[in-house]
């Protein structure tokens, strides 16, 4: 068993202020970041240096948490942060010493002379490896030029929010937004969570199995057999179903490459599922990120073939109710990232997650 500290509930934690050690350096921001997101620090620096808002003034060494518009965050575990309700979206939480385990995508732009980065990625708590979380860093979230990489150990401050119902594929997903990051160094990514029989049965997309492992990488041991090469849940995307009712999205394995420049182009995948695909064996099992999936249909096409999203938002295809209702808004699926490691196939397609 993984030892867990004794905690108050999330509501009680919200009411408590976090007490943090004063930071390093002087001035409003003791952390200096290069154009490539490389950290530097002036003054006395340590992993407990804290964020600029809690560094205090040189005169009194006190907290400056009340000097701005943001209140001091509450230190939480990932599971405690997830327990916050939608009404707590303004609560600032601090996740300490988490590790980036998988990148979804990273985008860059230049505003004037300033390099800015927007990114979506997953983190895991190495002290509690069954706790992971989706993170959205926007363009102006500080440091604005921070480039996330797998294996970075960071402190993350932000607000727990649910993605919009109109976000394609990851709508409704719980994650951290309005973030501020502090790079602590690098760390070994925790091994993928080993799961047991009975894990992941999505009932064709109508269920939301195993929410306790959302945001983490999991290992589903083999042998696994493809039971449906093209289930209705992936009617407008790509994926298949394996033994035990586990839905496996191949969205990150299709095409010329993944959105972040990582693995892609699994040329053998169509052959793997040819001729109906059922009965295809994964003797070594499957690995990937366990998280939500939805599809936002188009109500109609706008000018130039653009999609006008259905006002109902995302839903899982194939789960529609007989009376015409949208069905299940989202389900939980496995997202493999590597044609070799994650599919256990031996294909040489790189790696974009933990080495397990």
Coordinates of C-alpha atoms in Angstrom, one line a residue:
X1 CA 0.0 0.0 0.0
X2 CA 1.1 3.6 -0.6
X3 CA 1.3 5.5 2.7
X4 CA -0.9 8.6 2.7
X5 CA -0.7 11.4 5.1
X6 CA -3.6 12.2 7.4
X7 CA -5.4 15.2 6.0
X8 CA -8.4 17.4 6.6
X9 CA -11.0 17.3 3.8
X10 CA -10.6 19.6 0.8
X11 CA -13.1 22.1 2.2
X12 CA -11.1 22.4 5.4
X13 CA -7.8 22.8 3.4
X14 CA -9.3 25.6 1.4
X15 CA -10.0 27.5 4.7
X16 CA -6.4 27.1 5.8
X17 CA -3.5 29.2 4.6
X18 CA -0.3 27.5 3.5
X19 CA 2.8 28.4 5.4
X20 CA 5.8 28.4 3.2
X21 CA 9.5 29.1 3.7
X22 CA 10.7 32.5 2.4
X23 CA 12.3 32.4 -1.0
X24 CA 15.6 33.1 -2.6
X25 CA 17.0 36.3 -3.9
X26 CA 15.6 39.8 -3.7
X27 CA 13.2 41.8 -5.9
X28 CA 9.8 40.9 -7.2
X29 CA 10.9 37.8 -9.1
X30 CA 14.1 36.0 -7.9
X31 CA 13.8 33.5 -10.8
X32 CA 15.4 34.3 -14.2
X33 CA 14.5 32.2 -17.2
X34 CA 16.3 32.0 -20.5
X35 CA 14.6 32.0 -23.9
X36 CA 14.6 28.2 -23.8
X37 CA 13.0 27.9 -20.4
X38 CA 16.3 27.3 -18.6
X39 CA 16.1 28.4 -15.0
X40 CA 18.6 30.6 -13.2
X41 CA 18.4 31.9 -9.7
X42 CA 20.1 34.8 -7.8
X43 CA 20.8 34.8 -4.1
X44 CA 20.5 31.8 -1.8
X45 CA 18.6 29.1 -3.8
X46 CA 17.1 25.9 -2.8
X47 CA 14.1 23.6 -3.6
X48 CA 12.3 25.3 -0.8
X49 CA 12.8 28.8 -2.2
X50 CA 9.1 29.4 -2.9
X51 CA 7.3 31.4 -5.4
X52 CA 7.9 35.2 -5.8
X53 CA 4.6 36.0 -4.0
X54 CA 5.8 34.3 -0.7
X55 CA 9.4 35.6 -0.7
X56 CA 8.6 38.4 1.7
X57 CA 10.3 41.8 1.7
X58 CA 14.0 42.4 2.5
X59 CA 12.9 44.6 5.4
X60 CA 10.7 42.3 7.4
X61 CA 11.0 38.9 5.8
X62 CA 7.3 38.6 6.0
X63 CA 4.8 37.2 3.5
X64 CA 3.6 39.3 0.6
X65 CA 0.8 36.9 -0.3
X66 CA -1.7 39.7 0.4
X67 CA 0.1 42.3 -1.6
X68 CA -1.5 41.4 -4.9
X69 CA -4.8 40.1 -6.2
X70 CA -4.0 36.4 -5.6
X71 CA -4.3 34.8 -2.2
X72 CA -1.8 32.4 -0.8
X73 CA -2.4 28.9 -2.2
X74 CA -3.2 25.8 -0.2
X75 CA -0.7 23.0 -0.3
X76 CA -2.6 19.8 -1.4
X77 CA -2.0 16.4 -2.8
X78 CA -3.3 15.8 -6.3
X79 CA -6.2 13.8 -5.0
X80 CA -7.2 16.6 -2.6
X81 CA -7.1 19.1 -5.4
X82 CA -9.2 16.9 -7.6
X83 CA -11.8 16.8 -4.8
X84 CA -12.4 20.5 -5.1
X85 CA -15.8 21.3 -6.6
X86 CA -16.5 23.6 -9.5
X87 CA -17.4 26.3 -7.0
X88 CA -13.8 26.2 -5.7
X89 CA -12.3 27.1 -9.1
X90 CA -10.9 30.4 -7.6
X91 CA -9.0 28.5 -4.9
X92 CA -5.3 28.5 -5.6
X93 CA -3.6 25.2 -4.9
X94 CA 0.1 24.3 -4.7
X95 CA 1.2 20.9 -5.9
X96 CA 4.7 20.3 -4.6
X97 CA 7.5 18.3 -6.3
X98 CA 5.4 16.7 -9.0
X99 CA 7.0 15.3 -12.2
X100 CA 6.0 15.8 -15.8
X101 CA 5.4 12.3 -17.2
X102 CA 3.9 12.9 -20.7
X103 CA 3.5 15.9 -23.1
X104 CA 0.3 16.4 -25.1
X105 CA 1.5 19.3 -27.1
X106 CA 3.7 22.4 -26.9
X107 CA 3.2 25.6 -28.9
X108 CA 5.4 28.7 -29.2
X109 CA 4.9 32.3 -30.3
X110 CA 6.7 35.6 -30.2
X111 CA 4.9 38.6 -28.8
X112 CA 7.1 41.7 -29.5
X113 CA 10.5 40.5 -28.2
X114 CA 9.0 38.0 -25.7
X115 CA 9.0 34.3 -26.4
X116 CA 5.9 32.6 -25.0
X117 CA 4.9 29.0 -24.7
X118 CA 1.5 27.3 -24.4
X119 CA 1.4 23.7 -23.4
X120 CA -0.8 20.8 -22.2
X121 CA 0.8 17.9 -20.3
X122 CA 0.4 15.5 -17.4
X123 CA 2.1 15.3 -14.1
X124 CA 2.4 12.7 -11.4
X125 CA 3.2 12.8 -7.7
X126 CA 6.3 10.5 -7.3
X127 CA 5.4 10.0 -3.6
X128 CA 1.9 8.9 -4.6
X129 CA 2.3 7.5 -8.1
X130 CA -1.4 6.7 -8.5
X131 CA -2.2 10.4 -8.4
X132 CA -1.8 12.3 -11.7
X133 CA -3.2 15.4 -13.3
X134 CA -3.7 17.2 -16.6
X135 CA -2.1 20.7 -16.8
X136 CA -2.8 23.5 -19.1
X137 CA -0.2 26.3 -19.2
X138 CA -1.4 29.3 -21.2
X139 CA 0.7 31.8 -23.1
X140 CA 1.0 34.3 -20.2
X141 CA 1.3 31.8 -17.3
X142 CA 4.7 32.5 -15.7
X143 CA 7.4 31.8 -16.6
X144 CA 6.0 32.7 -20.0
X145 CA 8.8 30.9 -21.9
X146 CA 8.9 27.8 -19.8
X147 CA 9.2 24.7 -22.1
X148 CA 7.9 21.6 -20.3
X149 CA 9.9 18.4 -20.7
X150 CA 9.3 14.8 -19.6
X151 CA 11.2 14.2 -16.3
X152 CA 11.1 17.8 -15.0
X153 CA 10.3 18.1 -11.3
X154 CA 8.3 21.2 -10.6
X155 CA 6.2 23.0 -8.1
X156 CA 2.8 24.0 -9.6
X157 CA 0.5 26.7 -8.4
X158 CA -2.9 27.1 -10.1
X159 CA -6.6 26.6 -10.0
X160 CA -8.5 23.3 -10.5
X161 CA -10.8 23.7 -13.5
X162 CA -12.8 21.5 -15.8
X163 CA -12.1 21.8 -19.5
X164 CA -14.9 23.3 -21.6
X165 CA -17.5 20.9 -23.0
X166 CA -16.4 22.2 -26.5
X167 CA -12.8 21.1 -26.2
X168 CA -12.3 18.4 -28.8
X169 CA -11.3 15.0 -27.2
X170 CA -10.4 16.4 -23.8
X171 CA -13.6 18.4 -22.9
X172 CA -14.8 18.0 -19.3
X173 CA -11.4 16.9 -18.2
X174 CA -10.3 18.0 -14.7
X175 CA -7.0 19.8 -14.6
X176 CA -4.8 22.6 -13.4
X177 CA -5.1 26.0 -15.1
X178 CA -3.9 29.6 -14.6
X179 CA -0.6 28.0 -13.5
X180 CA 2.7 29.3 -12.2
X181 CA 5.6 26.9 -12.4
X182 CA 8.9 26.6 -10.6
X183 CA 11.5 24.2 -11.9
X184 CA 13.3 22.2 -9.2
X185 CA 15.4 19.9 -11.4
X186 CA 15.0 16.6 -13.0
X187 CA 13.7 13.3 -11.7
X188 CA 13.1 9.7 -12.8
X189 CA 9.5 9.3 -13.9
X190 CA 7.7 6.8 -11.7
X191 CA 7.0 3.4 -13.2
X192 CA 3.6 2.9 -14.9
X193 CA 0.9 1.8 -12.5
X194 CA 0.3 -2.0 -12.8
X195 CA -3.5 -2.7 -13.0
X196 CA -5.4 -5.9 -12.3
X197 CA -8.2 -7.8 -14.1
X198 CA -11.4 -5.9 -14.0
X199 CA -9.7 -2.6 -14.8
X200 CA -11.0 -0.2 -17.4
X201 CA -14.3 -1.7 -18.6
X202 CA -15.9 1.4 -20.3
X203 CA -19.0 -0.6 -21.3
X204 CA -18.6 0.7 -24.8
X205 CA -18.1 4.3 -23.6
X206 CA -21.2 4.4 -21.4
X207 CA -19.1 4.1 -18.1
X208 CA -16.3 6.0 -16.5
X209 CA -14.1 3.3 -15.0
X210 CA -11.3 3.7 -12.5
X211 CA -11.3 7.4 -11.9
X212 CA -8.7 6.9 -9.2
X213 CA -6.0 6.5 -11.8
X214 CA -6.9 9.4 -14.1
X215 CA -3.9 11.4 -15.3
X216 CA -1.4 8.7 -14.7
X217 CA 0.3 6.1 -16.9
X218 CA -0.8 2.6 -16.5
X219 CA 0.3 -0.9 -17.5
X220 CA -2.4 -3.3 -18.5
X221 CA -0.6 -6.7 -18.5
X222 CA -1.1 -9.2 -21.4
X223 CA -2.1 -11.1 -23.1
X224 CA -4.8 -8.8 -24.5
X225 CA -7.0 -9.5 -27.5
X226 CA -8.7 -7.0 -29.7
X227 CA -12.5 -7.5 -29.2
X228 CA -13.6 -4.6 -31.4
X229 CA -11.3 -3.0 -34.1
X230 CA -13.5 0.1 -34.5
X231 CA -15.9 0.6 -31.6
X232 CA -18.7 3.2 -31.9
X233 CA -17.0 5.4 -29.3
X234 CA -14.3 6.1 -31.8
X235 CA -16.6 6.6 -34.8
X236 CA -15.1 10.0 -35.4
X237 CA -11.6 9.4 -34.1
X238 CA -9.5 6.2 -34.0
X239 CA -9.1 3.4 -31.6
X240 CA -10.1 -0.1 -30.7
X241 CA -11.3 -2.2 -27.7
X242 CA -9.4 -5.0 -26.0
X243 CA -10.2 -7.7 -23.5
X244 CA -12.1 -6.5 -20.5
X245 CA -13.9 -3.7 -22.3
X246 CA -10.9 -1.3 -22.3
X247 CA -11.1 1.4 -24.9
X248 CA -7.7 2.3 -26.5
X249 CA -7.4 5.6 -28.4
X250 CA -4.8 5.6 -31.1
X251 CA -5.2 9.4 -31.8
X252 CA -1.6 10.1 -30.7
X253 CA -0.3 7.2 -32.8
X254 CA -1.9 8.2 -36.1
X255 CA -0.6 10.4 -38.9
X256 CA 2.8 11.7 -39.6
X257 CA 3.6 12.5 -36.0
X258 CA 2.2 13.5 -32.6
X259 CA 1.2 17.2 -32.0
X260 CA 4.4 17.9 -29.9
X261 CA 6.7 16.3 -32.5
X262 CA 6.9 13.1 -30.6
X263 CA 6.1 9.6 -31.8
X264 CA 3.6 9.0 -34.6
X265 CA 3.3 7.3 -37.9
X266 CA 2.7 3.7 -36.7
X267 CA 2.8 2.4 -40.2
X268 CA 2.0 -1.1 -39.0
X269 CA -1.1 -0.2 -37.1
X270 CA -3.6 -0.5 -40.0
X271 CA -2.2 -3.9 -40.8
X272 CA -2.6 -4.8 -37.1
X273 CA -6.3 -4.3 -37.3
X274 CA -6.8 -5.5 -40.9
X275 CA -9.5 -7.9 -41.9
X276 CA -11.7 -7.0 -39.0
X277 CA -8.9 -7.0 -36.4
X278 CA -10.7 -9.1 -33.8
X279 CA -8.4 -11.7 -32.3
X280 CA -5.3 -9.7 -32.7
X281 CA -3.1 -10.4 -29.7
X282 CA -1.0 -8.0 -27.6
X283 CA 1.0 -10.7 -25.7
X284 CA 3.0 -8.1 -23.6
X285 CA 0.0 -5.9 -22.8
X286 CA -0.6 -2.2 -23.3
X287 CA 0.6 1.0 -21.7
X288 CA -0.4 4.6 -21.8
X289 CA -2.0 7.6 -20.1
X290 CA -5.4 6.8 -18.5
X291 CA -7.7 9.8 -18.9
X292 CA -10.9 11.2 -20.3
X293 CA -12.2 11.1 -23.9
X294 CA -15.1 12.9 -25.6
X295 CA -16.0 13.9 -29.1
X296 CA -17.6 17.3 -30.0
X297 CA -19.7 16.9 -33.1
X298 CA -20.4 19.6 -35.7
X299 CA -23.9 21.0 -35.7
X300 CA -23.2 22.1 -39.3
X301 CA -20.3 23.4 -41.4
X302 CA -19.5 27.1 -41.4
X303 CA -17.7 29.1 -44.0
X304 CA -14.7 27.3 -45.6
X305 CA -15.8 24.0 -44.1
X306 CA -15.2 25.1 -40.5
X307 CA -17.1 23.2 -37.8
X308 CA -19.9 24.9 -35.9
X309 CA -19.9 22.8 -32.6
X310 CA -23.1 21.2 -31.5
X311 CA -24.5 23.4 -28.7
X312 CA -24.8 20.2 -26.5
X313 CA -21.0 20.0 -26.4
X314 CA -19.0 16.7 -26.3
X315 CA -20.4 13.3 -25.9
X316 CA -19.3 9.7 -26.4
X317 CA -20.5 8.4 -29.8
X318 CA -22.6 5.3 -29.5
X319 CA -24.0 6.1 -26.1
X320 CA -26.9 8.2 -27.2
X321 CA -30.2 7.5 -25.4
X322 CA -33.2 6.1 -27.3
X323 CA -35.1 9.4 -26.8
X324 CA -32.3 11.3 -28.6
X325 CA -30.4 12.5 -25.6
X326 CA -26.6 13.0 -26.0
X327 CA -25.7 10.0 -23.8
X328 CA -22.5 9.9 -21.8
X329 CA -20.7 13.2 -21.9
X330 CA -17.2 11.5 -21.5
X331 CA -15.6 8.2 -20.8
X332 CA -12.2 7.0 -19.6
X333 CA -9.8 5.4 -22.1
X334 CA -6.1 4.4 -22.5
X335 CA -4.0 6.8 -24.6
X336 CA -0.8 5.0 -25.8
X337 CA 2.1 7.2 -27.0
X338 CA 4.8 4.9 -28.3
X339 CA 4.3 2.3 -31.0
X340 CA 7.0 0.2 -29.5
X341 CA 6.9 0.5 -25.7
X342 CA 3.3 1.3 -25.2
X343 CA 1.9 -1.2 -27.7
X344 CA 4.5 -3.9 -26.8
X345 CA 5.0 -4.4 -30.5
X346 CA 8.7 -3.8 -30.8
X347 CA 8.2 -1.0 -33.4
X348 CA 10.9 1.6 -33.3
X349 CA 8.8 4.9 -32.9
X350 CA 10.5 6.7 -30.1
X351 CA 9.2 7.5 -26.6
X352 CA 7.0 10.2 -25.1
X353 CA 6.2 9.0 -21.7
X354 CA 7.7 7.2 -18.8
X355 CA 10.0 4.3 -19.5
X356 CA 8.0 2.3 -17.0

